[in-house]
mmCIF file of C-alpha atoms and ligand atoms in Angstrom:
data_model
loop_
_atom_site.group_PDB
_atom_site.id
_atom_site.type_symbol
_atom_site.label_atom_id
_atom_site.label_comp_id
_atom_site.label_asym_id
_atom_site.label_seq_id
_atom_site.Cartn_x
_atom_site.Cartn_y
_atom_site.Cartn_z
ATOM 1 C CA MET D 90 0.142 0.211 0.101
ATOM 2 C CA LYS D 91 1.604 3.165 -1.008
ATOM 3 C CA TYR D 92 0.742 5.881 1.880
ATOM 4 C CA VAL D 93 1.080 9.637 0.795
ATOM 5 C CA PRO D 94 1.453 13.224 3.586
ATOM 6 C CA VAL D 95 -2.180 14.915 3.621
ATOM 7 C CA ALA D 96 -1.207 17.100 6.755
ATOM 8 C CA ALA D 97 2.201 18.518 8.462
ATOM 9 C CA TYR D 98 2.718 19.546 11.772
ATOM 10 C CA ASP D 99 5.470 21.380 13.964
ATOM 11 C CA ASN D 100 4.227 19.374 17.101
ATOM 12 C CA TYR D 101 3.461 15.859 18.011
ATOM 13 C CA VAL D 102 0.091 17.354 20.060
ATOM 14 C CA THR D 103 -1.251 18.197 17.309
ATOM 15 C CA ALA D 104 -0.199 15.575 15.293
ATOM 16 C CA HIS D 105 -1.843 13.144 17.405
ATOM 17 C CA LEU D 106 -5.182 14.602 17.750
ATOM 18 C CA ALA D 107 -5.151 14.796 13.716
ATOM 19 C CA LYS D 108 -4.323 11.240 13.719
ATOM 20 C CA GLY D 109 -6.881 10.092 16.316
ATOM 21 C CA ARG D 110 -9.546 11.943 14.622
ATOM 22 C CA LEU D 111 -8.645 9.906 11.057
ATOM 23 C CA GLU D 112 -8.189 6.700 13.079
ATOM 24 C CA ALA D 113 -11.807 7.428 14.461
ATOM 25 C CA GLU D 114 -12.903 7.456 11.121
ATOM 26 C CA SER D 115 -11.025 3.814 10.200
ATOM 27 C CA ILE D 116 -8.292 5.365 7.884
ATOM 28 C CA GLN D 117 -4.927 4.120 8.776
ATOM 29 C CA CYS D 118 -2.353 6.732 9.164
ATOM 30 C CA TRP D 119 1.045 7.009 11.172
ATOM 31 C CA LEU D 120 3.042 10.003 11.349
ATOM 32 C CA MET D 121 6.732 10.531 9.780
ATOM 33 C CA ASP D 122 9.629 12.017 11.401
ATOM 34 C CA GLU D 123 7.379 12.190 14.544
ATOM 35 C CA ASN D 124 10.784 11.221 16.882
ATOM 36 C CA THR D 125 13.327 13.318 14.868
ATOM 37 C CA VAL D 126 11.392 16.097 15.101
ATOM 38 C CA THR D 127 10.224 16.207 18.952
ATOM 39 C CA ILE D 128 13.675 15.725 19.868
ATOM 40 C CA MET D 129 14.936 18.209 17.700
ATOM 41 C CA PRO D 130 12.446 20.615 17.443
ATOM 42 C CA ILE D 131 15.029 23.053 15.368
ATOM 43 C CA TRP D 132 15.052 20.788 12.418
ATOM 44 C CA SER D 133 11.198 20.563 12.195
ATOM 45 C CA GLN D 134 11.606 23.072 9.467
ATOM 46 C CA ALA D 135 14.263 21.424 7.420
ATOM 47 C CA LEU D 136 12.378 18.264 7.614
ATOM 48 C CA GLY D 137 9.028 19.505 6.946
ATOM 49 C CA GLY D 138 7.372 18.778 10.145
ATOM 50 C CA ILE D 139 5.675 15.947 11.476
ATOM 51 C CA LYS D 140 3.934 14.365 8.464
ATOM 52 C CA LEU D 141 0.547 12.873 8.778
ATOM 53 C CA MET D 142 0.900 9.676 6.373
ATOM 54 C CA VAL D 143 -2.414 8.195 5.171
ATOM 55 C CA PRO D 144 -3.103 5.556 2.340
ATOM 56 C CA ASP D 145 -3.413 7.156 -1.239
ATOM 57 C CA VAL D 146 -6.639 5.420 -2.197
ATOM 58 C CA GLN D 147 -7.884 7.537 1.775
ATOM 59 C CA ALA D 148 -5.995 10.359 1.226
ATOM 60 C CA PRO D 149 -8.930 12.436 -0.264
ATOM 61 C CA ARG D 150 -11.489 11.084 2.572
ATOM 62 C CA ALA D 151 -8.816 12.173 4.970
ATOM 63 C CA GLN D 152 -8.269 16.177 3.912
ATOM 64 C CA GLU D 153 -11.739 16.244 3.885
ATOM 65 C CA ILE D 154 -11.797 15.106 7.310
ATOM 66 C CA LEU D 155 -8.975 17.096 8.236
ATOM 67 C CA ALA D 156 -10.256 20.371 6.665
ATOM 68 C CA SER D 157 -13.524 20.087 8.696
ATOM 69 C CA LEU D 158 -11.653 19.458 11.806
ATOM 70 C CA GLU D 159 -9.650 22.770 11.170
ATOM 71 C CA GLN D 160 -12.968 24.861 10.013
ATOM 72 C CA ALA D 161 -14.318 23.364 13.352
ATOM 73 C CA HIS D 162 -11.082 25.016 15.242
ATOM 74 C CA LYS D 163 -10.866 28.051 13.742
ATOM 75 C CA SER D 164 -14.928 28.832 14.513
ATOM 76 C CA HIS D 165 -13.884 28.633 18.055
ATOM 77 C CA HIS D 166 -10.681 31.074 17.600
ATOM 78 C CA ALA D 167 -12.484 34.470 16.514
ATOM 79 C CA CYS D 168 -10.469 37.826 16.492
ATOM 80 C CA SER D 169 -10.790 39.429 19.464
ATOM 81 C CA GLN D 170 -10.660 42.857 17.536
ATOM 82 C CA CYS D 171 -13.199 42.338 14.529
ATOM 83 C CA GLY D 172 -14.755 39.108 15.174
ATOM 84 C CA SER D 173 -13.401 37.411 12.039
ATOM 85 C CA HIS D 174 -12.716 33.382 12.333
ATOM 86 C CA ASN D 175 -10.230 34.219 9.045
ATOM 87 C CA THR D 176 -7.667 33.320 11.897
ATOM 88 C CA GLU D 177 -4.668 31.193 12.193
ATOM 89 C CA GLU D 178 -1.814 29.984 14.786
ATOM 90 C CA ILE D 179 1.494 31.140 13.982
ATOM 91 C CA SER D 180 5.023 31.334 15.614
ATOM 92 C CA THR D 181 6.518 35.008 15.109
ATOM 93 C CA PRO D 182 9.829 33.876 13.556
ATOM 94 C CA ARG D 183 10.806 37.466 12.815
ATOM 95 C CA LYS D 184 11.310 38.554 16.277
ATOM 96 C CA ILE D 185 14.982 38.631 17.690
ATOM 97 C CA SER D 186 13.486 36.884 20.284
ATOM 98 C CA ASN D 187 12.731 33.565 18.854
ATOM 99 C CA TRP D 188 16.032 33.488 17.147
ATOM 100 C CA ILE D 189 17.434 33.421 20.738
ATOM 101 C CA SER D 190 15.195 30.969 22.214
ATOM 102 C CA ALA D 191 15.691 28.595 19.207
ATOM 103 C CA ILE D 192 19.420 28.702 19.539
ATOM 104 C CA SER D 193 19.347 28.115 23.508
ATOM 105 C CA THR D 194 16.950 25.850 23.094
ATOM 106 C CA PHE D 195 19.347 23.989 20.815
ATOM 107 C CA LEU D 196 22.379 24.665 23.129
ATOM 108 C CA LEU D 197 20.672 23.826 26.108
ATOM 109 C CA GLY D 198 18.552 21.138 24.922
ATOM 110 C CA ASN D 199 15.756 21.952 26.995
ATOM 111 C CA TYR D 200 12.107 23.165 26.151
ATOM 112 C CA ALA D 201 12.724 26.259 29.070
ATOM 113 C CA ILE D 202 12.198 29.020 26.359
ATOM 114 C CA PRO D 203 9.382 28.161 24.540
ATOM 115 C CA VAL D 204 9.086 30.546 20.859
ATOM 116 C CA LYS D 205 6.139 33.203 20.862
ATOM 117 C CA LYS D 206 2.637 32.130 19.284
ATOM 118 C CA VAL D 207 -0.155 34.357 18.274
ATOM 119 C CA ARG D 208 -3.099 34.185 16.543
ATOM 120 C CA ARG D 209 -3.193 36.443 13.357
ATOM 121 C CA CYS D 210 -6.302 37.553 12.283
ATOM 122 C CA PHE D 211 -6.048 37.930 8.325
ATOM 123 C CA ASP D 212 -9.088 40.318 7.737
ATOM 124 C CA CYS D 213 -7.709 42.901 10.190
ATOM 125 C CA GLY D 214 -4.223 41.844 10.918
ATOM 126 C CA HIS D 215 -4.680 41.830 14.667
ATOM 127 C CA GLU D 216 -2.620 39.317 16.475
ATOM 128 C CA THR D 217 -3.362 38.008 19.940
ATOM 129 C CA PRO D 218 -0.857 36.430 21.850
ATOM 130 C CA LEU D 219 -1.850 33.120 22.979
HETATM 131 ZN ZN1 ZN O 485 -9.896 40.464 13.391
#
């Protein structure tokens, strides 16, 4: 059976939530590069994150489920400024503090300094710290 990636995640928690959702719909799936990304988060970008792999014949159905999951998630996170649901959770890599935390995390080998995440509204540009 041939497996194809249907989604990619930068942490194992969201990856497992999506995997569990697909398994509940009887879709066989597994996570590629989970251990590497979890142990060395700094490699996540290079590897393309944790890939959710499904059989190619089940990929359209899996994408449908993931899209509705995303939609449900978005509708729970309206912009506090304008009320739009057109928002997304993003990390802010352009800020110097994130580079410092990425380097310290790499050097210290722990997760003591988290990367800053915000919820950005694509309609008004407002950013809500998470
Ligand atoms: Zn907004």
